[in-house]
Amino acid sequence: MFADTATPVAASAVSLRTDWTRDEIAALFDLPFTELVFRAAEIHRAHHRADQVQLCTLLSIKTGGCPEDCGYCSQSVKADSGVEATKLMDVQAVLQSAAQARDAGSKRFCMGAAWRNPKDRDMPAIIAMVRGVREMGLETCMTLGMLTPVQTDQLVQAGLDYYNHNIDTSPERYDQVITTRSFADRIDTIDRVRAAGINVCSGGIVGMGETRADRVGFVHALATMERHPESVPVNALVPIKGTVLGDMLADTPLAKIDDIEFVRTVAVARITMPLSMVRLSAGREAMSDATQALCFMAGANSIFTGDKLLTAANAGDDADAAMFARLGLRPMTAQEPMRAGK
Ligand code: SAM
Ligand code: DTB
Ligand code: SF4
């Protein structure tokens, strides 16, 4: 049976470990698969409603033309992906989109901009978007690249709930994926957002041709943060033609991440960060219901809804409704168990 009647444990009653060693995390990855998933499921059920999945909706509020060179991303100026650069969307159009997401049952609205960092002249519109979306009763999340202290403060004043800033991969592999910024730059922004009292959403991508040791290093970097990110998106690389990694994968099909290894990564994230929302993010469109079911069993409890992510296709509401019915899952209604200083 689902843990339908289980009462999630209060955050204060849980002692969270932030001293995980890489050896411990590697040992979790090495467990027999069913044992690993069983342990992750136990932890999931102790802290969350195991039959409920949080629904989040993404909107690209400024697409393409990004000066960064992230090897996976269709929106980099370095990619030959055919994605056209747009200006920042009008506030009213963003609010219209948020209203649709709310009406479709989404609880969080995540707005993404293809920027290295926002310009100060963009901030008034960004602030109006945060305020407007919050007034609709949705949780707000922004992902805008690096932030200055002043911009961070402006987001706090606007009432932003979450800031997404992924570490993407292990610290030692970072410069093979992105050269225009460093892993340390990424951590600086995460620390700034955290110190300002905004909830942190940070995760990364599996299936970029990395090794198991990189996946260990990736989870280790998140699970040893002074405070675990409240949301941990685990993306499976969506191989996009014209990007460095998308083309590499097209040439070496065997490099595609094994489903079982992907589920292992989700399970290890759940075990090491028990209270975090673990989001089964990009890449679901290419996953079977069975693989997604294993991810939910292993502790994933959040997804992106709708038929589009930022530029890539997503599973779509009909497919998700059918999957939820098939698996007996339902959309999450309650607030998340752990909140940062709010
Ligand atoms: N520009 C901002 C930034 O980089 O933080 C926000 C947008 S960026 C697209 C957000 C995240 O989406 C990336 O950090 C990466 O983890 C994920 N992502 C981008 N392209 C992806 C792809 N092709 N497959 C899987 N995940 C992807
Ligand atoms: C995250 O970790 N994944 C989302 C969100 N945070 C911003 C983005 C996924 C993007 C997938 C590729 C695309 O749509 O271009
Ligand atoms: Fe720009 Fe973000 Fe894409 Fe990197 S992931 S190229 S920073 S939009």
GROMACS .gro file of N, CA and C and ligand atoms in nm, residues 58 72-75 83 110-112 143 164-166 168 201-205 232-236 238 240 279 281-283 304 308-313, ligand 2:
model
  126
   58LEU      N    1   0.718   2.487  -1.598
   58LEU     CA    2   0.830   2.570  -1.643
   58LEU      C    3   0.783   2.667  -1.750
   72TYR      N    4   2.537   2.112  -2.295
   72TYR     CA    5   2.409   2.040  -2.310
   72TYR      C    6   2.299   2.131  -2.364
   73CYS      N    7   2.323   2.263  -2.368
   73CYS     CA    8   2.210   2.356  -2.377
   73CYS      C    9   2.186   2.411  -2.518
   74SER      N   10   2.061   2.403  -2.558
   74SER     CA   11   2.019   2.452  -2.690
   74SER      C   12   2.020   2.604  -2.697
   75GLN      N   13   2.028   2.669  -2.580
   75GLN     CA   14   2.011   2.815  -2.576
   75GLN      C   15   2.142   2.892  -2.578
   83VAL      N   16   1.737   2.720  -3.210
   83VAL     CA   17   1.653   2.794  -3.114
   83VAL      C   18   1.674   2.944  -3.138
  110CYS      N   19   0.796   2.792  -1.244
  110CYS     CA   20   0.940   2.813  -1.253
  110CYS      C   21   0.970   2.891  -1.381
  111MET      N   22   1.029   3.006  -1.365
  111MET     CA   23   1.056   3.093  -1.479
  111MET      C   24   1.206   3.095  -1.508
  112GLY      N   25   1.243   3.063  -1.631
  112GLY     CA   26   1.384   3.051  -1.666
  112GLY      C   27   1.425   3.150  -1.773
  143THR      N   28   1.510   3.117  -1.241
  143THR     CA   29   1.646   3.074  -1.271
  143THR      C   30   1.699   3.169  -1.377
  164ASN      N   31   1.655   2.856  -0.870
  164ASN     CA   32   1.718   2.737  -0.928
  164ASN      C   33   1.855   2.773  -0.985
  165HIS      N   34   1.954   2.699  -0.942
  165HIS     CA   35   2.090   2.720  -0.991
  165HIS      C   36   2.159   2.585  -0.977
  166ASN      N   37   2.169   2.512  -1.086
  166ASN     CA   38   2.220   2.375  -1.079
  166ASN      C   39   2.372   2.370  -1.075
  168ASP      N   40   2.500   2.089  -1.176
  168ASP     CA   41   2.502   2.011  -1.300
  168ASP      C   42   2.583   1.883  -1.300
  201CYS      N   43   1.701   2.561  -0.508
  201CYS     CA   44   1.673   2.448  -0.597
  201CYS      C   45   1.803   2.423  -0.673
  202SER      N   46   1.866   2.309  -0.649
  202SER     CA   47   1.991   2.282  -0.720
  202SER      C   48   2.008   2.133  -0.743
  203GLY      N   49   2.043   2.100  -0.864
  203GLY     CA   50   2.065   1.959  -0.900
  203GLY      C   51   2.153   1.954  -1.022
  204GLY      N   52   2.122   1.864  -1.113
  204GLY     CA   53   2.209   1.855  -1.229
  204GLY      C   54   2.158   1.756  -1.331
  205ILE      N   55   2.252   1.714  -1.416
  205ILE     CA   56   2.216   1.629  -1.530
  205ILE      C   57   2.295   1.499  -1.524
  232VAL      N   58   1.582   1.929  -0.545
  232VAL     CA   59   1.697   1.873  -0.616
  232VAL      C   60   1.649   1.816  -0.750
  233PRO      N   61   1.658   1.894  -0.857
  233PRO     CA   62   1.619   1.840  -0.988
  233PRO      C   63   1.725   1.744  -1.042
  234VAL      N   64   1.680   1.625  -1.079
  234VAL     CA   65   1.771   1.531  -1.145
  234VAL      C   66   1.722   1.520  -1.289
  235ASN      N   67   1.799   1.578  -1.379
  235ASN     CA   68   1.765   1.576  -1.522
  235ASN      C   69   1.838   1.461  -1.590
  236ALA      N   70   1.771   1.396  -1.685
  236ALA     CA   71   1.842   1.305  -1.776
  236ALA      C   72   1.870   1.388  -1.900
  238VAL      N   73   1.870   1.562  -2.222
  238VAL     CA   74   1.790   1.559  -2.345
  238VAL      C   75   1.890   1.592  -2.456
  240ILE      N   76   2.018   1.729  -2.757
  240ILE     CA   77   1.965   1.824  -2.855
  240ILE      C   78   2.067   1.844  -2.967
  279ARG      N   79   1.332   1.610  -0.781
  279ARG     CA   80   1.249   1.629  -0.901
  279ARG      C   81   1.300   1.548  -1.018
  281SER      N   82   1.323   1.546  -1.358
  281SER     CA   83   1.311   1.669  -1.438
  281SER      C   84   1.315   1.641  -1.588
  282ALA      N   85   1.412   1.700  -1.657
  282ALA     CA   86   1.417   1.679  -1.803
  282ALA      C   87   1.441   1.532  -1.835
  283GLY      N   88   1.395   1.491  -1.952
  283GLY     CA   89   1.425   1.356  -1.999
  283GLY      C   90   1.314   1.256  -1.978
  304PHE      N   91   0.806   1.812  -1.369
  304PHE     CA   92   0.760   1.924  -1.450
  304PHE      C   93   0.645   1.875  -1.536
  308LYS      N   94   0.606   2.117  -2.274
  308LYS     CA   95   0.734   2.178  -2.306
  308LYS      C   96   0.813   2.206  -2.178
  309LEU      N   97   0.943   2.186  -2.187
  309LEU     CA   98   1.031   2.226  -2.075
  309LEU      C   99   1.068   2.372  -2.102
  310LEU      N  100   1.194   2.401  -2.134
  310LEU     CA  101   1.227   2.537  -2.177
  310LEU      C  102   1.223   2.544  -2.329
  311THR      N  103   1.300   2.457  -2.392
  311THR     CA  104   1.294   2.448  -2.539
  311THR      C  105   1.260   2.307  -2.585
  312ALA      N  106   1.282   2.209  -2.500
  312ALA     CA  107   1.263   2.068  -2.538
  312ALA      C  108   1.123   2.020  -2.501
  313ALA      N  109   1.082   1.913  -2.566
  313ALA     CA  110   0.949   1.857  -2.538
  313ALA      C  111   0.946   1.789  -2.402
  344DTB     C1  112   1.616   2.201  -1.417
  344DTB     O1  113   1.696   2.139  -1.346
  344DTB     N1  114   1.564   2.155  -1.530
  344DTB     C2  115   1.479   2.253  -1.592
  344DTB     C3  116   1.478   2.367  -1.487
  344DTB     N2  117   1.571   2.322  -1.391
  344DTB     C4  118   1.502   2.505  -1.529
  344DTB     C5  119   1.520   2.287  -1.729
  344DTB     C6  120   1.528   2.167  -1.821
  344DTB     C7  121   1.566   2.212  -1.956
  344DTB     C8  122   1.564   2.099  -2.054
  344DTB     C9  123   1.609   2.138  -2.189
  344DTB    C10  124   1.530   2.243  -2.262
  344DTB     O2  125   1.406   2.251  -2.245
  344DTB     O3  126   1.591   2.315  -2.340
   0.00000   0.00000   0.00000
